[in-house]
């Protein structure tokens, strides 16, 4: 049995599934798509391990913002993003691409600040 499998992911992004469920959409042109779904489409290129980025929905991250979704970029795990419903996902995508210095128009949360 293999001890690993190769993936084409440049990075992995963790998206709180429970935040998304509470919003019941909130993103995309009509505001009816989940953030994970819109991010997968916007980050482009393939599905599953063949995608350019991994977008993985995870359980509650214990931040639980109102009308926003917690996102952790595993390439920058010290700053978690709180992506407000209705945020232009293009700005989030710019922030997630490697080497990007673009500031996302959302609040950010550092777990260390909260004592977590
Ligand atoms: S519901 Fe998303 S962090 Fe708790």
PDB file of C-alpha atoms and ligand atoms in Angstrom:
ATOM      1  CA  UNK A   1       0.000   0.000   0.000  1.00  0.00           C
ATOM      2  CA  UNK A   2       1.206   3.527  -0.858  1.00  0.00           C
ATOM      3  CA  UNK A   3       2.103   5.809   2.022  1.00  0.00           C
ATOM      4  CA  UNK A   4       1.094   8.997   0.137  1.00  0.00           C
ATOM      5  CA  UNK A   5      -0.708  10.274  -2.940  1.00  0.00           C
ATOM      6  CA  UNK A   6       0.230  13.283  -5.038  1.00  0.00           C
ATOM      7  CA  UNK A   7      -2.003  16.323  -5.320  1.00  0.00           C
ATOM      8  CA  UNK A   8      -1.656  19.363  -7.571  1.00  0.00           C
ATOM      9  CA  UNK A   9      -2.743  21.753  -4.815  1.00  0.00           C
ATOM     10  CA  UNK A  10      -0.630  24.894  -4.388  1.00  0.00           C
ATOM     11  CA  UNK A  11      -2.308  25.365  -1.025  1.00  0.00           C
ATOM     12  CA  UNK A  12      -5.312  24.256   0.941  1.00  0.00           C
ATOM     13  CA  UNK A  13      -8.051  26.532   2.205  1.00  0.00           C
ATOM     14  CA  UNK A  14     -10.244  25.468   5.097  1.00  0.00           C
ATOM     15  CA  UNK A  15     -13.790  26.842   5.047  1.00  0.00           C
ATOM     16  CA  UNK A  16     -16.128  26.516   8.030  1.00  0.00           C
ATOM     17  CA  UNK A  17     -19.072  24.411   6.929  1.00  0.00           C
ATOM     18  CA  UNK A  18     -21.254  25.532   9.827  1.00  0.00           C
ATOM     19  CA  UNK A  19     -20.763  29.267   9.077  1.00  0.00           C
ATOM     20  CA  UNK A  20     -21.774  28.537   5.493  1.00  0.00           C
ATOM     21  CA  UNK A  21     -24.830  26.572   6.557  1.00  0.00           C
ATOM     22  CA  UNK A  22     -25.963  29.440   8.820  1.00  0.00           C
ATOM     23  CA  UNK A  23     -25.742  31.887   5.892  1.00  0.00           C
ATOM     24  CA  UNK A  24     -27.628  29.581   3.533  1.00  0.00           C
ATOM     25  CA  UNK A  25     -25.627  30.920   0.572  1.00  0.00           C
ATOM     26  CA  UNK A  26     -24.427  34.503   0.750  1.00  0.00           C
ATOM     27  CA  UNK A  27     -21.973  34.515  -2.154  1.00  0.00           C
ATOM     28  CA  UNK A  28     -21.888  34.512  -5.926  1.00  0.00           C
ATOM     29  CA  UNK A  29     -23.738  36.783  -8.355  1.00  0.00           C
ATOM     30  CA  UNK A  30     -27.164  36.068  -6.881  1.00  0.00           C
ATOM     31  CA  UNK A  31     -25.987  35.575  -3.298  1.00  0.00           C
ATOM     32  CA  UNK A  32     -27.248  32.022  -3.215  1.00  0.00           C
ATOM     33  CA  UNK A  33     -24.009  30.027  -3.435  1.00  0.00           C
ATOM     34  CA  UNK A  34     -21.816  28.865  -0.577  1.00  0.00           C
ATOM     35  CA  UNK A  35     -18.376  30.428  -0.177  1.00  0.00           C
ATOM     36  CA  UNK A  36     -16.672  27.049  -0.708  1.00  0.00           C
ATOM     37  CA  UNK A  37     -18.498  26.490  -3.983  1.00  0.00           C
ATOM     38  CA  UNK A  38     -17.667  29.974  -5.285  1.00  0.00           C
ATOM     39  CA  UNK A  39     -14.028  29.662  -4.172  1.00  0.00           C
ATOM     40  CA  UNK A  40     -13.653  26.299  -5.935  1.00  0.00           C
ATOM     41  CA  UNK A  41     -14.970  27.804  -9.159  1.00  0.00           C
ATOM     42  CA  UNK A  42     -12.899  30.983  -8.845  1.00  0.00           C
ATOM     43  CA  UNK A  43      -9.644  29.232  -7.953  1.00  0.00           C
ATOM     44  CA  UNK A  44     -10.186  27.132 -11.051  1.00  0.00           C
ATOM     45  CA  UNK A  45      -8.551  24.168 -12.606  1.00  0.00           C
ATOM     46  CA  UNK A  46      -9.711  20.668 -11.951  1.00  0.00           C
ATOM     47  CA  UNK A  47     -11.458  18.793  -9.212  1.00  0.00           C
ATOM     48  CA  UNK A  48     -10.280  16.976  -6.135  1.00  0.00           C
ATOM     49  CA  UNK A  49      -6.544  16.315  -6.083  1.00  0.00           C
ATOM     50  CA  UNK A  50      -6.218  17.716  -9.619  1.00  0.00           C
ATOM     51  CA  UNK A  51      -7.439  21.176  -8.595  1.00  0.00           C
ATOM     52  CA  UNK A  52      -4.967  24.061  -8.359  1.00  0.00           C
ATOM     53  CA  UNK A  53      -6.117  24.727  -4.779  1.00  0.00           C
ATOM     54  CA  UNK A  54      -7.763  22.553  -2.206  1.00  0.00           C
ATOM     55  CA  UNK A  55     -10.954  23.975  -0.730  1.00  0.00           C
ATOM     56  CA  UNK A  56     -11.926  21.823   2.216  1.00  0.00           C
ATOM     57  CA  UNK A  57     -15.030  22.365   4.300  1.00  0.00           C
ATOM     58  CA  UNK A  58     -14.362  21.705   7.983  1.00  0.00           C
ATOM     59  CA  UNK A  59     -16.321  21.661  11.224  1.00  0.00           C
ATOM     60  CA  UNK A  60     -16.845  24.765  13.365  1.00  0.00           C
ATOM     61  CA  UNK A  61     -13.579  26.609  14.045  1.00  0.00           C
ATOM     62  CA  UNK A  62     -14.964  28.152  17.277  1.00  0.00           C
ATOM     63  CA  UNK A  63     -15.018  31.746  16.072  1.00  0.00           C
ATOM     64  CA  UNK A  64     -18.649  31.799  14.900  1.00  0.00           C
ATOM     65  CA  UNK A  65     -18.938  35.302  13.393  1.00  0.00           C
ATOM     66  CA  UNK A  66     -22.326  36.751  12.539  1.00  0.00           C
ATOM     67  CA  UNK A  67     -23.062  36.891   8.778  1.00  0.00           C
ATOM     68  CA  UNK A  68     -19.527  35.756   7.812  1.00  0.00           C
ATOM     69  CA  UNK A  69     -17.562  32.598   7.114  1.00  0.00           C
ATOM     70  CA  UNK A  70     -14.249  31.697   8.755  1.00  0.00           C
ATOM     71  CA  UNK A  71     -11.533  30.744   6.254  1.00  0.00           C
ATOM     72  CA  UNK A  72      -8.047  29.473   7.061  1.00  0.00           C
ATOM     73  CA  UNK A  73      -5.397  29.675   4.364  1.00  0.00           C
ATOM     74  CA  UNK A  74      -3.034  26.866   5.344  1.00  0.00           C
ATOM     75  CA  UNK A  75      -0.175  28.762   3.687  1.00  0.00           C
ATOM     76  CA  UNK A  76      -0.811  31.602   6.178  1.00  0.00           C
ATOM     77  CA  UNK A  77      -2.308  29.898   9.210  1.00  0.00           C
ATOM     78  CA  UNK A  78      -1.621  32.762  11.624  1.00  0.00           C
ATOM     79  CA  UNK A  79      -4.306  35.029  10.137  1.00  0.00           C
ATOM     80  CA  UNK A  80      -7.769  33.633   9.732  1.00  0.00           C
ATOM     81  CA  UNK A  81     -10.182  35.430   7.431  1.00  0.00           C
ATOM     82  CA  UNK A  82     -13.732  36.331   8.350  1.00  0.00           C
ATOM     83  CA  UNK A  83     -15.390  36.671   4.964  1.00  0.00           C
ATOM     84  CA  UNK A  84     -18.597  38.657   5.284  1.00  0.00           C
ATOM     85  CA  UNK A  85     -21.647  37.531   3.325  1.00  0.00           C
ATOM     86  CA  UNK A  86     -21.781  39.343   0.008  1.00  0.00           C
ATOM     87  CA  UNK A  87     -18.019  39.982  -0.146  1.00  0.00           C
ATOM     88  CA  UNK A  88     -16.623  40.021  -3.688  1.00  0.00           C
ATOM     89  CA  UNK A  89     -14.965  36.616  -3.837  1.00  0.00           C
ATOM     90  CA  UNK A  90     -12.416  37.909  -6.397  1.00  0.00           C
ATOM     91  CA  UNK A  91     -10.771  39.855  -3.579  1.00  0.00           C
ATOM     92  CA  UNK A  92     -10.621  36.722  -1.439  1.00  0.00           C
ATOM     93  CA  UNK A  93      -9.109  34.760  -4.332  1.00  0.00           C
ATOM     94  CA  UNK A  94      -6.422  37.433  -4.799  1.00  0.00           C
ATOM     95  CA  UNK A  95      -5.534  37.080  -1.127  1.00  0.00           C
ATOM     96  CA  UNK A  96      -5.292  33.300  -1.369  1.00  0.00           C
ATOM     97  CA  UNK A  97      -3.027  33.097  -4.402  1.00  0.00           C
ATOM     98  CA  UNK A  98       0.631  32.435  -3.479  1.00  0.00           C
ATOM     99  CA  UNK A  99       2.713  35.591  -3.312  1.00  0.00           C
ATOM    100  CA  UNK A 100      -0.304  37.837  -3.074  1.00  0.00           C
ATOM    101  CA  UNK A 101      -0.072  40.829  -0.787  1.00  0.00           C
ATOM    102  CA  UNK A 102      -3.597  41.987  -1.522  1.00  0.00           C
ATOM    103  CA  UNK A 103      -5.601  42.933   1.516  1.00  0.00           C
ATOM    104  CA  UNK A 104      -9.008  41.321   1.649  1.00  0.00           C
ATOM    105  CA  UNK A 105     -11.825  43.719   2.557  1.00  0.00           C
ATOM    106  CA  UNK A 106     -12.855  41.561   5.476  1.00  0.00           C
ATOM    107  CA  UNK A 107     -11.986  41.360   9.110  1.00  0.00           C
ATOM    108  CA  UNK A 108      -9.175  39.021   9.984  1.00  0.00           C
ATOM    109  CA  UNK A 109      -8.776  37.112  13.176  1.00  0.00           C
ATOM    110  CA  UNK A 110      -5.602  35.881  14.738  1.00  0.00           C
ATOM    111  CA  UNK A 111      -6.208  32.905  17.026  1.00  0.00           C
ATOM    112  CA  UNK A 112      -3.426  34.136  19.320  1.00  0.00           C
ATOM    113  CA  UNK A 113      -5.326  37.400  19.920  1.00  0.00           C
ATOM    114  CA  UNK A 114      -8.299  35.458  21.223  1.00  0.00           C
ATOM    115  CA  UNK A 115      -6.137  33.327  23.452  1.00  0.00           C
ATOM    116  CA  UNK A 116      -6.923  30.237  21.404  1.00  0.00           C
TER     117      UNK A 116
HETATM  118  S1  LIG B   1     -19.787  28.327  12.970  1.00  0.00           S
HETATM  119 FE1  LIG B   1     -18.034  28.804  11.780  1.00  0.00          FE
HETATM  120  S2  LIG B   1     -16.518  29.112  13.273  1.00  0.00           S
HETATM  121 FE2  LIG B   1     -18.203  28.367  14.377  1.00  0.00          FE
END
